[in-house]
Amino acid sequence: EAQVTQNPRYLITVTGKKLTVTCSQNMNHEYMSWYRQDPGLGLRQIYYSMNVEVTDKGDVPEGYKVSRKEKRNFPLILESPSPNQTSLYFCASSFLLTPSGPGANVLTFGAGSRLTVL
Amino acid sequence: SQQGEEDPQALSIQEGENATMNCSYKTSINNLQWYRQNSGRGLVHLILIRSNEREKHSGRLRVTLDTSKKSSSLLITASRAADTASYFCATLFGGSNYKLTFGKGTLLTVNP
């Protein structure tokens, strides 16, 4: 089944304790992205990657790191989590976002990772 | 911000009625998409409309795009309780940075 898998789905941690949220897709998508969703703010992009070893900042990258060593994986790293990073996180992927090409722009989302930082 | 804005923020209707949600955006786009999210779950793609298209249909969904007004609407006909969800528009802007940007969503409640 074509899917984006995130782990963990739920996590409670404490301020300053490094954590990684993994994301893996099995659709051979070039493009992968992380979003956070907060009440009243909608989805905001954290980082995205157009291909292996190619990453770039989204709208709210502060406090996060990413890497793209393999095409299928795009982990989100919180080096020193703080309470303002408490949020619902989504990983998504697609074939490369381009203005043309059928289906090239459609994102497939993971089920989400709910993170609480105390 | 390039973010699209949905209107209304919340909509409550009875089963069988039609639901209309609107999305406005600020800059030129390549395409506009609508996604659905059941409470706390991942978003699911519903329909994509390109900048050179004016209307698209998919089952009970009808999407229109007016690039002169920089707006789109999503119509769900003959709504069902199972349509209860949040609906987001997402816009793809051109230029050197191809990025899909989401609005804040419309929460649709369909009462049985």
CSV table of C-alpha atoms in Angstrom, one decimal, chain B residues 29-108:
chain,number,residue,atom,x,y,z
B,29,ILE,CA,-0.7,30.5,-8.8
B,30,ASN,CA,0.0,27.5,-10.9
B,31,ASN,CA,-2.7,25.4,-9.3
B,32,LEU,CA,-5.0,25.2,-6.3
B,33,GLN,CA,-5.9,22.1,-4.4
B,34,TRP,CA,-8.4,21.1,-1.8
B,35,TYR,CA,-7.7,18.7,1.0
B,36,ARG,CA,-9.8,17.2,3.7
B,37,GLN,CA,-8.8,16.3,7.3
B,38,ASN,CA,-10.8,14.2,9.6
B,39,SER,CA,-10.2,15.2,13.2
B,40,GLY,CA,-6.5,15.0,14.1
B,41,ARG,CA,-5.6,12.8,11.1
B,42,GLY,CA,-3.5,13.3,8.0
B,43,LEU,CA,-4.8,15.4,5.2
B,44,VAL,CA,-6.3,13.7,2.1
B,45,HIS,CA,-6.2,15.2,-1.3
B,46,LEU,CA,-9.6,15.8,-2.9
B,47,ILE,CA,-9.2,17.7,-6.1
B,48,LEU,CA,-6.7,19.9,-8.1
B,49,ILE,CA,-7.6,22.7,-10.4
B,50,ARG,CA,-5.0,24.3,-12.6
B,51,SER,CA,-4.7,28.0,-13.2
B,52,ASN,CA,-6.0,27.7,-16.8
B,53,GLU,CA,-9.1,25.8,-15.7
B,54,ARG,CA,-12.3,27.3,-14.4
B,55,GLU,CA,-14.3,24.4,-13.0
B,56,LYS,CA,-13.7,20.7,-12.1
B,57,HIS,CA,-16.0,18.0,-10.8
B,58,SER,CA,-15.3,14.9,-8.9
B,59,GLY,CA,-18.2,12.9,-7.6
B,60,ARG,CA,-20.2,15.2,-5.3
B,61,LEU,CA,-17.4,17.8,-5.4
B,62,ARG,CA,-17.4,20.8,-7.6
B,63,VAL,CA,-14.5,23.3,-7.6
B,64,THR,CA,-14.4,26.6,-9.3
B,65,LEU,CA,-11.4,29.0,-9.8
B,66,ASP,CA,-11.6,32.6,-10.6
B,67,THR,CA,-8.0,33.9,-11.2
B,68,SER,CA,-9.1,37.4,-11.8
B,69,LYS,CA,-10.6,37.5,-8.3
B,70,LYS,CA,-7.9,35.2,-6.9
B,71,SER,CA,-10.5,33.0,-5.4
B,72,SER,CA,-11.8,29.4,-5.5
B,73,SER,CA,-14.9,27.7,-4.1
B,74,LEU,CA,-15.5,24.1,-3.1
B,75,LEU,CA,-19.1,22.8,-3.3
B,76,ILE,CA,-20.1,19.5,-1.7
B,77,THR,CA,-23.5,18.5,-2.9
B,78,ALA,CA,-26.0,16.3,-0.9
B,79,SER,CA,-23.8,16.3,2.1
B,80,ARG,CA,-23.6,13.4,4.5
B,81,ALA,CA,-22.6,13.1,8.1
B,82,ALA,CA,-19.4,11.4,7.0
B,83,ASP,CA,-18.4,14.7,5.2
B,84,THR,CA,-17.8,16.2,8.6
B,85,ALA,CA,-14.2,17.3,8.5
B,86,SER,CA,-11.9,20.3,8.0
B,87,TYR,CA,-11.3,21.4,4.5
B,88,PHE,CA,-8.1,23.2,3.4
B,89,CYS,CA,-7.2,24.9,0.2
B,90,ALA,CA,-3.6,24.8,-0.9
B,91,THR,CA,-2.0,26.9,-3.5
B,92,LEU,CA,1.1,26.2,-5.6
B,93,PHE,CA,3.0,29.3,-6.5
B,94,GLY,CA,5.5,29.5,-9.3
B,95,GLY,CA,8.8,31.2,-9.4
B,96,SER,CA,12.0,29.6,-8.3
B,97,ASN,CA,10.6,28.0,-5.2
B,98,TYR,CA,7.8,25.6,-5.9
B,99,LYS,CA,5.9,25.4,-2.6
B,100,LEU,CA,2.4,24.2,-1.7
B,101,THR,CA,0.9,26.6,0.9
B,102,PHE,CA,-2.1,25.8,3.0
B,103,GLY,CA,-4.8,28.0,4.4
B,104,LYS,CA,-6.2,27.6,7.9
B,105,GLY,CA,-9.2,25.5,6.9
B,106,THR,CA,-13.0,25.4,7.1
B,107,LEU,CA,-14.5,23.1,9.7
B,108,LEU,CA,-17.6,21.6,8.2
